[in-house]
Each structure stands twice: as structure tokens, then as C-alpha cells.
XYZ file of C-alpha atoms in Angstrom:
745
model
C 20.690 129.372 7.991
C 20.658 126.045 6.019
C 16.886 125.832 7.295
C 15.707 129.516 5.735
C 17.469 128.401 2.955
C 15.785 125.317 2.434
C 12.468 127.081 2.916
C 13.576 129.135 -0.169
C 13.827 126.259 -2.031
C 10.447 125.060 -1.256
C 8.814 128.571 -1.898
C 10.735 128.843 -5.065
C 9.508 125.278 -6.513
C 5.954 126.388 -5.656
C 6.500 129.675 -8.118
C 8.210 127.921 -10.809
C 4.707 126.075 -10.977
C 3.231 128.974 -10.549
C 4.849 130.374 -13.579
C 5.210 127.586 -15.904
C 1.384 127.208 -15.364
C 1.002 131.410 -16.610
C 3.476 130.511 -19.605
C 0.559 127.572 -20.938
C -2.075 129.737 -20.448
C -0.593 132.529 -22.714
C 0.786 130.193 -25.030
C -2.668 128.367 -25.122
C -4.339 131.734 -25.726
C -1.865 133.126 -28.141
C -2.593 129.921 -29.716
C -6.521 130.969 -30.197
C -5.574 134.183 -31.271
C -3.811 132.759 -33.651
C -6.206 130.082 -35.131
C -8.907 132.861 -34.752
C -6.876 135.257 -37.195
C -6.136 132.489 -39.656
C -9.740 131.338 -40.246
C -9.707 135.312 -41.773
C -12.962 137.946 -42.899
C -14.863 135.009 -45.025
C -18.111 133.327 -44.024
C -21.648 134.639 -43.032
C -21.933 138.317 -41.317
C -22.853 136.306 -37.737
C -19.227 133.827 -37.992
C -17.097 137.057 -39.258
C -18.701 138.703 -36.076
C -18.382 135.770 -33.740
C -14.190 135.788 -35.068
C -13.589 139.495 -34.448
C -15.783 138.599 -30.764
C -13.368 135.783 -30.356
C -9.751 137.495 -31.327
C -10.500 140.857 -28.931
C -11.397 138.156 -26.084
C -8.045 136.758 -26.528
C -6.083 140.029 -27.143
C -7.495 140.934 -23.936
C -6.555 137.648 -21.616
C -3.128 138.007 -23.488
C -3.076 141.781 -21.965
C -3.866 140.123 -18.206
C -1.964 137.692 -18.352
C 1.093 139.274 -19.203
C 0.612 142.242 -17.085
C 1.215 139.839 -13.912
C 4.645 138.784 -14.631
C 5.793 141.112 -11.546
C 5.405 140.061 -8.152
C 2.959 137.430 -9.704
C 2.558 135.589 -6.146
C 3.132 137.695 -2.869
C 1.422 135.565 -0.160
C 0.561 132.433 1.667
C -1.411 131.833 4.369
C -1.064 128.452 6.434
C -4.215 127.658 8.096
C -5.519 126.223 11.288
C -7.166 123.289 9.575
C -3.713 122.526 7.386
C -4.470 124.333 3.845
C -1.765 126.341 2.708
C -3.092 129.126 0.206
C -1.005 131.022 -2.174
C -2.151 134.518 -2.994
C -1.260 136.830 -5.758
C -2.301 138.906 -8.360
C -4.686 136.863 -10.077
C -6.327 133.474 -9.845
C -4.700 130.192 -11.310
C -6.272 126.570 -11.332
C -3.971 123.767 -13.073
C -5.684 122.009 -15.629
C -8.161 119.571 -13.344
C -9.614 123.424 -12.107
C -7.648 122.503 -8.420
C -7.010 126.212 -7.069
C -3.176 127.131 -7.735
C -3.328 131.251 -6.924
C -6.185 132.686 -5.321
C -6.712 136.025 -6.339
C -5.835 138.611 -3.967
C -9.546 139.750 -4.562
C -11.144 136.740 -3.755
C -12.708 136.021 -0.334
C -10.572 133.712 0.259
C -7.518 135.744 0.351
C -9.445 138.978 2.649
C -7.572 137.163 5.978
C -4.106 137.687 3.995
C -4.954 141.818 4.752
C -7.444 142.078 7.699
C -6.011 138.176 10.093
C -4.174 140.176 13.111
C -3.243 138.364 16.469
C -6.073 139.093 18.014
C -8.032 138.561 15.526
C -6.359 135.326 13.692
C -9.737 134.265 11.175
C -8.329 130.871 11.075
C -4.623 132.175 10.305
C -1.646 130.456 11.842
C 1.094 132.177 9.772
C 0.731 134.863 6.917
C 4.574 134.923 4.717
C 4.874 137.718 2.765
C 6.827 136.349 -0.753
C 10.091 138.568 -1.765
C 10.556 138.178 -5.413
C 12.714 139.442 -7.974
C 11.500 138.613 -11.458
C 10.347 134.957 -10.947
C 13.029 134.256 -8.387
C 12.407 134.313 -4.449
C 14.622 136.372 -2.318
C 13.284 135.979 0.834
C 9.880 135.395 3.276
C 9.039 137.399 5.928
C 6.909 135.555 8.081
C 3.905 136.797 11.057
C 3.147 134.142 13.272
C -0.873 135.116 14.399
C -1.852 132.463 16.772
C 1.491 132.028 18.743
C -0.211 129.127 20.646
C -0.350 126.713 17.930
C 2.928 127.315 16.396
C 6.220 125.423 16.690
C 9.305 126.083 17.372
C 10.644 125.845 13.857
C 7.992 128.609 12.638
C 9.453 130.985 15.744
C 13.303 130.188 14.714
C 12.852 131.554 11.394
C 10.721 135.027 11.894
C 13.153 137.384 10.908
C 13.148 140.144 8.611
C 12.641 144.613 7.402
C 8.879 143.352 6.787
C 7.506 143.707 2.882
C 5.763 146.614 3.849
C 8.861 148.662 5.191
C 11.074 147.296 2.143
C 8.217 148.025 -0.360
C 8.242 152.081 1.182
C 12.499 152.030 1.520
C 12.312 151.307 -2.290
C 13.238 154.090 -4.512
C 10.776 155.864 -6.766
C 10.412 155.194 -10.713
C 8.370 158.113 -11.910
C 5.115 155.670 -11.815
C 3.063 154.601 -8.845
C 3.764 151.081 -7.939
C 0.566 148.988 -6.775
C 0.207 148.019 -2.989
C -1.455 144.833 -3.527
C 0.842 142.632 -1.327
C 1.044 145.040 1.454
C -2.430 146.237 1.788
C -3.028 147.362 5.055
C -6.217 146.790 7.435
C -7.698 150.291 7.295
C -7.244 150.421 3.663
C -8.504 146.759 3.002
C -11.515 147.613 5.100
C -12.142 150.579 2.042
C -10.894 148.815 -0.874
C -13.341 145.916 -0.335
C -16.488 148.614 0.803
C -19.731 147.856 -0.434
C -20.232 148.959 -4.082
C -23.811 151.061 -3.668
C -23.844 154.481 -2.541
C -20.696 157.081 -2.724
C -17.611 156.159 -0.085
C -15.611 159.441 0.704
C -11.786 157.957 1.245
C -10.290 161.025 3.454
C -6.774 160.884 3.785
C -3.768 163.101 4.582
C -0.674 162.939 2.141
C 1.171 159.436 2.100
C -1.655 158.336 3.859
C -2.227 155.834 0.036
C -5.734 157.072 -1.068
C -5.346 156.868 -4.651
C -3.540 153.421 -4.198
C -6.057 152.589 -2.245
C -9.230 153.968 -4.778
C -6.864 152.149 -7.839
C -7.325 149.007 -6.038
C -10.525 149.362 -5.179
C -11.545 149.683 -8.665
C -9.657 146.408 -9.228
C -11.696 145.101 -6.949
C -15.203 146.083 -7.667
C -14.849 145.347 -10.968
C -13.857 141.142 -9.711
C -16.485 141.120 -7.672
C -19.182 142.635 -9.221
C -18.395 142.139 -13.296
C -21.574 141.444 -14.297
C -22.821 144.773 -13.062
C -19.593 146.826 -13.915
C -18.300 145.207 -17.396
C -20.927 146.636 -19.714
C -21.253 150.232 -18.232
C -17.612 150.293 -16.883
C -16.006 152.544 -14.468
C -14.804 155.494 -14.814
C -11.676 157.100 -13.030
C -11.561 161.090 -12.757
C -7.532 162.347 -11.924
C -6.511 165.958 -11.940
C -4.535 166.328 -14.565
C -2.632 163.873 -17.374
C 0.456 164.236 -15.626
C -1.191 162.042 -12.692
C -3.194 159.131 -15.165
C 0.007 158.705 -17.049
C 1.973 158.789 -13.597
C -1.245 155.370 -12.427
C -1.115 153.949 -15.589
C 0.538 150.755 -15.133
C -1.496 150.102 -11.730
C -4.848 148.990 -12.958
C -3.085 146.638 -15.513
C -0.608 144.961 -12.975
C -3.856 143.954 -10.988
C -5.394 142.015 -13.582
C -7.779 144.624 -15.252
C -7.782 146.820 -18.471
C -11.735 147.531 -17.975
C -11.132 151.445 -16.478
C -12.043 154.289 -18.611
C -9.448 156.776 -17.150
C -10.216 160.958 -17.857
C -9.677 164.579 -16.693
C -12.388 167.081 -16.151
C -10.699 169.256 -19.201
C -11.257 166.326 -21.242
C -14.727 164.616 -20.293
C -16.840 166.014 -22.622
C -16.686 164.636 -25.781
C -15.320 166.696 -28.596
C -14.261 169.272 -26.519
C -9.891 169.206 -25.466
C -10.670 172.134 -22.069
C -6.663 172.965 -21.857
C -7.006 176.686 -21.655
C -5.590 178.725 -18.837
C -7.418 181.445 -16.844
C -6.769 182.926 -13.295
C -8.197 180.986 -10.097
C -10.799 183.978 -9.376
C -12.628 183.034 -12.626
C -12.586 179.484 -12.485
C -14.360 179.908 -9.118
C -16.500 182.422 -9.957
C -17.813 179.395 -12.955
C -17.634 176.848 -10.191
C -20.792 178.372 -8.206
C -23.817 176.206 -7.778
C -25.841 178.965 -9.549
C -24.582 178.507 -12.844
C -27.166 175.812 -13.503
C -29.645 178.852 -12.952
C -27.886 180.986 -15.598
C -27.742 178.478 -18.087
C -31.186 178.129 -17.959
C -32.162 181.664 -17.913
C -29.656 182.026 -20.956
C -31.426 178.833 -22.977
C -34.700 180.490 -21.920
C -33.677 183.883 -23.267
C -33.152 182.485 -26.836
C -37.262 181.653 -27.158
C -38.092 184.987 -27.643
C -41.488 186.836 -28.585
C -41.220 189.363 -31.378
C -42.085 192.867 -30.192
C -44.574 193.780 -33.375
C -46.526 191.330 -34.993
C -44.068 189.655 -38.707
C -46.219 189.662 -42.233
C -44.687 187.092 -44.520
C -46.359 186.185 -48.140
C -47.269 182.830 -49.153
C -48.540 181.742 -52.254
C -49.865 185.548 -52.635
C -51.619 185.147 -49.048
C -50.239 187.367 -46.100
C -49.641 185.703 -42.869
C -48.940 187.437 -39.872
C -46.982 186.058 -37.266
C -48.503 187.541 -34.283
C -46.766 187.983 -30.814
C -50.183 186.247 -29.421
C -49.594 183.075 -30.904
C -45.932 183.260 -30.439
C -46.460 183.276 -26.285
C -49.114 180.979 -26.393
C -47.102 178.423 -28.599
C -44.008 178.636 -26.290
C -45.902 178.545 -23.152
C -46.850 174.922 -24.656
C -43.877 173.784 -24.985
C -41.889 174.705 -21.935
C -45.214 173.007 -20.207
C -43.772 169.746 -21.104
C -40.607 169.947 -19.641
C -38.458 168.684 -22.399
C -35.156 169.701 -23.401
C -35.139 173.332 -25.575
C -33.931 171.915 -28.271
C -36.536 168.624 -28.463
C -38.910 170.923 -26.992
C -38.621 173.232 -29.847
C -40.225 170.748 -32.426
C -43.637 171.121 -30.008
C -42.858 174.931 -30.207
C -42.729 174.561 -34.543
C -45.663 172.124 -34.988
C -48.018 175.007 -32.728
C -47.183 177.549 -34.892
C -47.255 175.875 -38.091
C -50.493 174.993 -36.926
C -52.117 178.099 -36.440
C -50.538 179.600 -39.480
C -52.685 176.888 -41.546
C -55.732 178.098 -39.985
C -55.073 181.909 -40.988
C -53.662 180.457 -44.073
C -56.950 178.165 -45.293
C -59.293 181.055 -43.572
C -58.250 183.276 -46.605
C -59.004 180.324 -48.934
C -62.913 180.335 -50.483
C -63.304 176.387 -50.267
C -62.617 173.849 -47.058
C -59.662 171.871 -47.587
C -59.503 168.044 -46.406
C -57.164 166.658 -43.876
C -54.401 165.492 -46.393
C -54.661 169.029 -48.310
C -53.868 171.004 -45.323
C -51.122 168.319 -44.513
C -49.964 169.803 -47.821
C -50.471 173.270 -46.551
C -48.331 172.991 -43.653
C -45.524 171.856 -45.252
C -45.555 174.304 -47.471
C -45.419 176.927 -44.386
C -42.880 175.132 -42.901
C -40.691 175.035 -46.354
C -41.139 178.663 -46.672
C -38.182 180.932 -45.969
C -39.408 183.991 -44.502
C -41.413 180.988 -41.656
C -38.524 179.825 -41.101
C -36.313 182.557 -40.546
C -39.271 183.469 -37.845
C -39.659 180.835 -36.278
C -35.876 180.293 -35.661
C -35.595 184.274 -34.644
C -38.373 182.539 -31.813
C -36.938 179.561 -30.915
C -33.736 178.665 -32.414
C -32.189 175.587 -32.094
C -28.724 175.800 -30.238
C -25.232 173.985 -29.443
C -23.802 173.698 -26.027
C -20.418 175.543 -27.057
C -22.430 178.465 -29.099
C -24.361 178.808 -26.107
C -21.819 179.077 -23.859
C -19.379 180.948 -25.765
C -21.891 184.059 -25.938
C -22.783 184.425 -22.295
C -18.743 185.386 -22.474
C -18.649 186.701 -25.816
C -21.483 189.200 -25.157
C -22.031 191.201 -22.299
C -25.792 191.684 -22.783
C -26.094 188.222 -22.670
C -24.478 187.384 -19.251
C -26.347 190.338 -17.650
C -29.788 189.097 -19.027
C -28.913 185.073 -17.632
C -26.946 186.470 -14.924
C -28.390 189.040 -12.485
C -26.787 187.746 -9.199
C -23.184 188.217 -10.798
C -21.855 191.854 -9.927
C -20.266 193.820 -12.691
C -16.793 192.847 -12.101
C -17.420 189.084 -11.727
C -18.872 189.651 -15.520
C -16.566 191.190 -16.268
C -13.553 189.213 -15.688
C -15.654 186.411 -16.552
C -15.611 188.295 -20.624
C -13.588 186.741 -23.206
C -13.708 186.840 -27.058
C -15.650 184.451 -28.971
C -13.606 181.364 -29.984
C -11.649 181.843 -26.741
C -10.012 178.349 -25.853
C -12.004 176.419 -23.478
C -11.093 175.453 -19.788
C -11.434 173.125 -17.281
C -14.018 175.165 -15.140
C -16.110 175.752 -18.638
C -16.674 171.951 -18.896
C -19.326 171.556 -16.232
C -21.132 174.813 -18.378
C -21.141 173.209 -21.277
C -22.253 169.936 -20.036
C -24.944 171.611 -17.928
C -26.091 173.446 -21.281
C -26.157 170.189 -23.196
C -28.500 168.760 -20.727
C -30.715 171.221 -21.149
C -30.265 171.554 -24.627
C -30.734 167.912 -25.667
C -30.641 167.068 -29.493
C -34.131 166.069 -31.740
C -34.258 162.467 -30.662
C -36.732 161.294 -33.103
C -34.381 158.763 -34.854
C -32.540 158.094 -32.150
C -35.764 156.631 -30.099
C -36.611 154.627 -33.315
C -32.848 153.572 -33.461
C -32.827 152.306 -29.753
C -35.932 150.183 -30.833
C -34.184 148.176 -33.453
C -30.863 148.275 -31.255
C -32.911 146.670 -27.982
C -34.290 143.919 -29.978
C -30.874 143.130 -32.009
C -29.112 142.768 -28.015
C -31.670 140.364 -27.203
C -30.887 138.181 -30.043
C -27.405 139.143 -29.624
C -26.980 137.737 -25.629
C -29.089 134.758 -26.235
C -26.513 133.677 -29.101
C -23.734 134.736 -27.020
C -24.993 132.008 -24.337
C -25.243 129.346 -26.718
C -21.405 129.954 -28.150
C -20.473 130.423 -24.567
C -21.957 126.608 -23.484
C -19.420 125.011 -25.891
C -15.789 127.009 -24.897
C -13.802 127.554 -22.441
C -14.064 131.048 -22.736
C -16.768 131.356 -20.254
C -14.791 130.951 -17.440
C -13.596 135.187 -17.502
C -16.217 136.566 -19.627
C -19.838 136.936 -19.652
C -22.479 136.620 -22.581
C -23.436 140.486 -22.169
C -19.627 141.261 -22.893
C -19.308 138.736 -25.548
C -22.628 140.174 -27.255
C -21.033 143.601 -27.447
C -18.689 142.415 -29.588
C -21.425 140.949 -31.780
C -22.583 144.331 -32.619
C -20.876 144.996 -35.657
C -18.381 142.873 -38.011
C -16.079 145.538 -38.383
C -13.475 146.399 -35.636
C -14.626 146.215 -31.900
C -15.159 149.347 -29.798
C -13.740 149.044 -25.948
C -16.153 150.811 -23.020
C -13.511 153.310 -23.407
C -13.974 154.030 -26.542
C -17.583 154.063 -26.660
C -18.286 156.281 -23.599
C -15.673 159.092 -25.040
C -18.239 159.457 -27.771
C -21.279 159.775 -26.197
C -21.637 162.366 -23.527
C -24.689 160.553 -22.167
C -23.011 157.452 -21.512
C -23.028 156.102 -17.605
C -21.104 154.330 -15.244
C -21.890 151.422 -12.891
C -18.910 153.411 -10.840
C -16.986 156.460 -10.741
C -13.433 157.125 -9.050
C -12.392 160.344 -8.871
C -9.053 161.189 -7.349
C -7.741 165.058 -5.411
C -11.860 165.475 -5.343
C -11.396 168.305 -2.894
C -10.360 170.360 -6.187
C -13.465 169.762 -8.062
C -16.376 172.729 -7.677
C -20.121 172.626 -7.148
C -20.704 172.673 -11.054
C -18.186 170.006 -11.486
C -20.015 167.494 -8.958
C -23.188 168.238 -10.781
C -21.224 167.019 -14.057
C -20.166 164.076 -12.333
C -23.029 162.877 -11.244
C -24.663 162.830 -14.384
C -22.389 160.178 -15.407
C -23.379 157.592 -12.106
C -27.029 157.771 -11.630
C -26.861 155.228 -9.003
C -24.540 157.402 -6.836
C -22.356 154.619 -6.842
C -18.369 156.217 -6.373
C -15.161 156.149 -4.640
C -14.235 159.463 -3.519
C -10.733 160.314 -2.785
C -9.033 163.406 -1.270
C -7.922 165.467 1.826
C -9.617 168.821 2.071
C -6.113 170.393 3.959
C -4.776 170.180 0.295
C -7.330 172.180 -1.759
C -5.554 174.351 -4.051
C -8.600 176.082 -5.760
C -11.253 179.054 -4.464
C -13.815 176.611 -6.221
C -12.935 173.791 -3.752
C -14.021 171.564 -1.073
C -13.056 172.805 2.495
C -15.242 170.501 4.531
C -17.045 167.313 2.660
C -20.429 167.744 3.735
C -20.473 171.505 2.573
C -19.662 170.271 -0.655
C -21.622 166.800 -1.205
C -24.573 166.984 1.112
C -26.287 169.646 -2.156
C -25.874 166.556 -4.616
C -25.414 163.611 -2.699
C -27.717 164.181 0.516
C -27.134 161.598 2.762
C -26.012 159.126 0.276
C -22.842 159.317 1.249
C -20.601 157.642 4.249
C -17.220 158.332 5.248
C -13.587 156.948 5.718
C -10.331 157.664 6.764
C -7.030 156.503 6.190
C -5.034 157.342 9.100
C -1.232 156.382 8.381
C 1.268 158.190 6.411
C 3.372 155.252 4.727
C 5.324 158.008 2.349
C 6.522 160.585 4.071
C 9.119 160.195 6.741
C 7.941 161.258 10.346
C 10.286 164.717 10.802
C 8.556 165.596 7.079
C 5.428 165.265 8.279
C 5.608 166.235 11.681
C 7.015 169.672 10.194
C 4.454 169.647 7.411
C 1.461 169.530 10.151
C 2.963 172.223 12.198
C 2.506 174.461 9.241
C -0.627 172.936 8.282
C -1.947 173.750 11.322
C -0.798 177.729 12.336
C -2.081 177.828 9.271
C -5.803 177.092 10.098
C -6.044 174.260 7.126
C -8.307 171.022 7.871
C -5.849 168.471 8.361
C -6.126 164.861 9.633
C -4.679 163.355 12.535
C -2.057 161.308 10.655
C 0.624 158.523 12.207
C 3.906 158.122 10.343
C 5.071 155.008 9.818
C 8.375 155.307 9.861
C 11.501 157.498 10.747
C 14.628 158.450 8.181
C 17.410 159.930 9.719
C 18.197 163.905 8.634
C 14.283 163.527 6.610
C 14.208 167.625 7.373
C 17.227 169.666 5.983
C 17.028 173.879 5.660
C 19.281 176.051 4.916
C 19.091 179.977 4.545
C 20.883 181.304 1.753
C 20.720 184.996 0.144
C 18.233 185.661 -1.962
C 20.088 186.054 -5.032
C 22.099 183.049 -4.194
C 18.085 181.037 -4.065
C 18.059 179.255 -7.634
C 21.656 178.233 -7.477
C 21.773 176.604 -3.853
C 18.376 174.951 -4.755
C 20.278 173.055 -8.321
C 23.366 172.379 -6.673
C 21.051 170.132 -3.889
C 19.025 168.798 -6.180
C 22.462 167.980 -8.335
C 23.802 166.478 -5.980
C 20.615 164.626 -4.914
C 19.838 162.894 -7.941
C 23.373 161.578 -8.315
C 22.560 159.670 -4.714
C 19.375 158.159 -5.554
C 19.811 157.752 -8.795
C 20.681 153.784 -8.800
C 21.786 151.517 -11.480
C 18.254 150.380 -12.427
C 17.186 153.885 -13.117
C 15.254 154.355 -10.236
C 15.455 157.281 -7.998
C 13.751 160.829 -8.760
C 13.982 164.547 -7.480
C 11.931 167.457 -7.940
C 12.525 171.035 -7.110
C 9.338 172.594 -6.142
C 8.992 176.442 -6.854
C 6.355 179.045 -6.865
C 5.739 180.111 -10.722
C 8.113 183.202 -10.534
C 11.268 181.400 -9.457
C 10.932 178.165 -11.757
C 12.766 180.073 -14.772
C 15.706 180.653 -12.585
C 16.118 177.265 -11.305
C 15.752 175.710 -14.166
C 18.689 178.393 -15.565
C 20.616 177.040 -12.703
C 20.457 173.627 -13.142
C 21.372 174.119 -16.774
C 24.533 175.800 -15.562
C 25.167 172.992 -13.028
C 25.036 170.407 -16.421
C 20.894 169.242 -15.156
C 19.102 170.771 -18.621
C 16.365 168.161 -17.473
C 15.237 169.971 -15.149
C 14.309 172.486 -17.357
C 11.611 170.090 -19.545
C 8.021 170.987 -17.745
C 6.504 174.476 -18.862
C 4.945 176.389 -15.781
C 1.249 175.586 -16.337
C 1.715 172.380 -18.372
C 0.079 169.359 -17.230
C 2.087 167.084 -18.747
C 5.646 166.688 -16.138
C 8.373 164.465 -17.649
C 8.156 161.202 -15.137
C 10.800 159.738 -16.965
C 13.427 162.464 -15.929
C 15.208 161.721 -12.413
C 15.002 165.463 -12.325
C 11.886 168.067 -12.795
C 11.420 171.017 -12.062
C 7.367 171.413 -10.612
C 4.979 174.013 -8.617
C 2.871 172.787 -5.809
C 0.237 171.992 -8.301
C 1.623 170.119 -10.734
C 3.357 168.092 -8.208
C 0.093 167.057 -6.867
C -0.384 163.372 -6.359
C 3.518 162.403 -7.192
C 5.464 161.503 -4.735
C 9.611 161.762 -5.099
C 13.151 160.281 -3.366
C 13.877 163.399 -2.302
C 12.288 167.173 -2.978
C 14.082 170.354 -3.082
C 11.303 173.191 -1.994
C 12.820 176.605 -2.864
C 11.738 179.987 -0.642
C 8.641 178.691 1.200
C 7.347 181.771 1.916
C 6.523 182.027 -1.594
C 3.404 179.605 -1.166
C -0.135 179.635 -0.121
C -0.610 177.867 3.364
C -2.279 175.049 0.929
C 0.729 174.286 -1.522
C 3.350 174.645 0.869
C 1.668 171.715 2.556
C 1.274 169.719 -0.218
C 5.047 170.498 -1.265
C 6.331 169.446 1.791
C 4.724 166.042 1.925
C 6.372 164.782 -1.414
C 9.622 163.448 -0.562
C 9.789 159.766 0.675
C 13.578 160.161 1.924
C 14.563 164.127 2.410
C 13.002 167.254 1.936
C 15.450 169.820 1.603
C 13.911 173.430 1.649
C 16.212 176.456 0.415
C 14.832 180.134 2.220
C 16.155 183.597 2.147
C 12.702 185.086 3.764
C 11.678 183.888 7.341
C 10.621 180.453 7.501
C 6.441 180.081 7.844
C 5.645 178.912 11.601
C 5.717 175.545 12.314
C 8.862 174.753 10.100
C 11.348 174.890 12.048
C 14.130 172.063 13.339
C 13.379 170.333 15.978
């Protein structure tokens, strides 16, 4: 015991030194930030721009240093060559640049996650540091080279283990990082190469989301020059989910990831309208790329009859054959509709000018002919006629008309049945839905915008950018900031003397923004059209795609990765599988797997990392007592799991038809917090210790205890999701017979 206390004291000294250095860097960065702010908005535009840039960089650095307060250091490697290496959230050096702490993403930290007794990779001992705030409370040692271990080291091996300790911790309503307990199969995925699309398939509780987030942080660290300017996009299934994970990346030292949902991916549109799954599934089909293309072409129309207009007393005829020829010429350019329209208009004005000059009794010069063309361009009747033939379009107008005007949809979508076109119909101005976003994006791609001014601006921006990058290099050569920022990043801050925009702010307003890497969570829910939308954001096809095809809950989603991905990614994707369930107790996981197999779901093979006594409890009650019984279970569970720190979470999961009854019962039992989440809401109150959810709302989340109400109400995929949310106990309350597989023993 005395020797163990001595070891804890030694580790405490090291931790104290690390926090002292962290505090020093924080104070140093805050001073520099204050000095920059004191300078005020004076001086030349270039000087003001430089100050704005450094102010933003110092703010980012302070945020990074503040975010790593908890568990700053969590590991130690004792190497065969006598070196002792500490591993933590970020890298730290002393004032002489001697390493004090190794960033978990650095190659030097890789043995902490990969070394085994069979392949020790030069590691004699791996130590996990257990800390609470700034205090070392325990150590967990693993000897990987017993041949060279001394007796004292063997004597001190003890404890539950960092991994199992973290698994047993109470839930807090927010996802925690797993940086201290990453396992070998997870680490291999996290550090996988940047290029290509990596599909991470794993059943419930395997840590898919955590691995995806840590991979994003690792890629930003390992490929910062590639990803800093373009950024990393993380697409989640809901705002609730993004709120659930929002603390993970900052705690890993990264603040540069753009997070969004598919519903928010199209700038200027908030697509939160609701529609039946049948309608969403129809909109998700890949043939919509052809339907939208036909809808665009249908707006390029040849008039049935010649149209006569009068200009300065002369009759000009807009002939169908001229319009047809001009349309054909514009289409041969293969440019977006609104850009090709300029070619169409120019061609038609030339033809009309020829008619006009033929009626003159004298010839005209080229300059005079240009005047005629301009006069024709501004003539009201000609503008109307040309617009009727080739009207400028917006994506919102085009897609909205397809659903509001049956003849438009029938014209563009002959492959849809009459019933399918009927269920798609809705009034003009109806709220946009998530399934509309890929259609709007497809339309925007085919329509484009007049980019003449944009091209000129792009040339000017490129010249200015080259000058700014060179100036940034000169500035960095004289400052310590080069340790954590590139010339490109600093140059981004020089683009304006006004407020600096983050990558997220710039990308959010630019539909054509392309990212260096895209992470997609719950990817099995995406439709074929949604994949087309995402791939436009990452032309390099560098992606991390995580999901579980056994948990697909939408008809438009994936039930096999090859079927969904090969049409869009061809052979540029690779598959990795996670096989260990860290979340769900073995009894619950086994029952969930039996239910899934009986229902024919494509479940992945899983091994549960732990067992919990009495993890699965099944209670049968009369149907009219279901809500009260579920409420009683939930109230009792909330009282049992909620600890003094506020950690501990309970969820009641039920079908939409039973949600209201459960909420009323909870309110009667004195737990109105259970009524905080409306059916269909994308904003679950994760801070409440007790919530009531549908399986769709619960997807991607985890709770200490789940009370599952009437499993027979749920589809197989939803039941599989609901059963695999708890980390401690699943209470099943039912009146109807249980689905096959969901039995005790």
C-alpha cells in the first residue's frame, strides 16, 4: 500500500508540472490577445487586418487550451530503451521545447493503443492514469513484456481497468470522448489513411460515433495543411445528436469541424417539415436526377406559333425554328440552365437583329448593329417572349412547382405511378422536408447562376490571395504562432479588415463549398439522392461513413452497403468492422440480437465487453396499465441512477401512439420532465434526467436505463434500436406477446 501511494504521489508531481505548463500557456496566450486588442482599429488597412488575424488565432488557441482541462494526461509508456513517455489530449513542451506530453494523435503515441503482449512494439509497461480534475486517483498498469519486468512492477498490477471503469460511469446527457480507452481495432480505423471512403460498420454500442469523431480530430492533426482551409464536414442525423456530441471534438483539441444535418445542408433552407416515410422514400430514389433534368429541359420551350413584336415601327417575328435552333446550340455547351441561357439569348438577339437590319433601306456598321441588339434586348415584348422560351429559374421554384402543379410532375416523371405522383402533391409554399434537400441541391447543380461577374472576381481574388499568403509567411517567420498555424490559415484572416469568418460560417452560405473530408454518422439512413448531394461536397471522395445496416429505419436507406454505395463510389470505398459492444450489457445485447435475427435484419457479429447482473427485466401487465407501469419503472430508475453530480439518465422509449399516455402517467407521478420532447421533435432535452422518446428520436443516444413500452408496437429495426440504448438495465413492459427472441433465459 505504501509503495502504491508513493507511485500516486510521483504521478501527481508529473501531472502538476503539466497543468502548470498548461496554465502558463493559457496566461501567455491571453496576454498576447489582450495586447492585440489594446492596439485598437488604427493604422493601415494591412496592419488592422494583421491584428484581426492574430486576435482570432489567439482566441482559437485559448479555446483549445481551455477545452483540454479534464484528463489532460491519461497514459504513460515505459519503453524498452528506458524512455518514459506521457500521453494526453494535446502535445506540450517546456520553454526549451523539450517534450512533456505527447499528443494522442502523434505517431509516438500509437503504441499506447496498439501495443500488445504478442507485439509490444518496444513497450515494457502501459499505464493508464485515473484522474479527477487535477488529482491522480489511481493507476492501471499492463505489463506487455513480462520477460523484462521486475518484481515490483508485477506486484503493483491491480485495478478494474480504465476501459471497464469508463463503461460503468453514469451517463451525463452528452457523449464523452474515448481518447484514454481507445482499443486496437478502433485505433486502426481512427488512423486509417485519408484517401478514399472508409465505411465503418458496427452494431450498437461498438463506438462507431466516438471512432468517427476521433478520426476527424486525428485527420485534422495529421493532415492539417490539407484540411485546414477546406475543413471537415460532419453530417449527423439530427440536431439532438449534434448537441449530444458537441463537446467531444473541442475536448480533443479541435474546433474546426463543420457540423450539420442533411436538413440544414442547403444554404438558405431550413427543411424541418414532416412527411410520411412513403413520400420520403419516393423522393430518395436515384431516378430523381433524371426527373429534375427533365423538369429543367421542359422550361426550355419552343413556341407553337410564330410571335410578332413591333420595335420602332418594324415587325420582328420570333419564329419557332429560330428558337429551336438557339435552344439546341445552347444545350450543346452542356452548361447549367441559367448560364446557358446567356448563349440562347445572344443567339436569338442576333437572329432578330438580322431581321431588323434587313428592313432598313441602308447598311449599318458593326457599332450600329450592337445598338440594334441592345435596343432589341430591352424591348418589353421581346424580353417576355424570350423568357417564355428560356426562363431564369431558381431551385426552390423548380422543385416547388413539381409538387404543386400535377402537370409539371407528370411531364418530368413518367416513371412514377399515378399513385406516387398523387402522394407527392402538396400546396405551393409548403414547408421543405429533409427529403427535399437533395432535390433542391440537384436542381441547383443543373440550374447554376450567371457567373460572369463571379469569374472576374475569382481572378482578382486569386491574385490577392497569392500576395496574402506570401505576406503571412513573412509575418509567421517572426512570431511563435507558426507553431500552431499555417501561412494559409493566417492569410484567411487577412482577407478583410472586418470580422473574420470561420470555415463553418463561410461554408454555411456557399452551396458549392467543397471539403477536404466528410464524416457521415447514421449513414445507413441516407437515400441514393442524399449520397449524390454529399459527394458534391467532397470531390476527392475522402469520407468516413459510419453506420449499421441492421438499424436502418427508413425505406429509402441502405440495407447493404454495396447496394447503396457502389453506384456512387464504385470501387473507391473500403469496409472496416467494429466487433465489440462496449455499451450494452451482454444479456441485453444477446436478446436484441436474437430479436434482430428472428426478424431477418442483417446484424453484425458482436462480442459484449461486459455483463451486468439483472440487466434485462421483463414485466407483463394488462394493456390499460402499460403507461402507469412504465412511468413507475422510469421514476424508480431515475431515483436509483441519478448521483450527486447530476449524472445518470433514464429514457422511456415507446411508439408514437403510446407517448402521450406515458407522459400523462409520468406527470401524475410527479415527473413532468418526461413530457419535454414532442413527437417528431429534432430537439430532445438531453439535460433532463428522464425523457420520453420514440425509437427514431433515441437513435445514436445512450442512457443508463431504458424502459421499453410494448415491443410489439415497434417495427423490427426500431425495436433493435430501442433495446440497445441502455448501459445498465433494460426494463421491458408489455401486454401483447413478446416478439420472437425477446425472452428471459
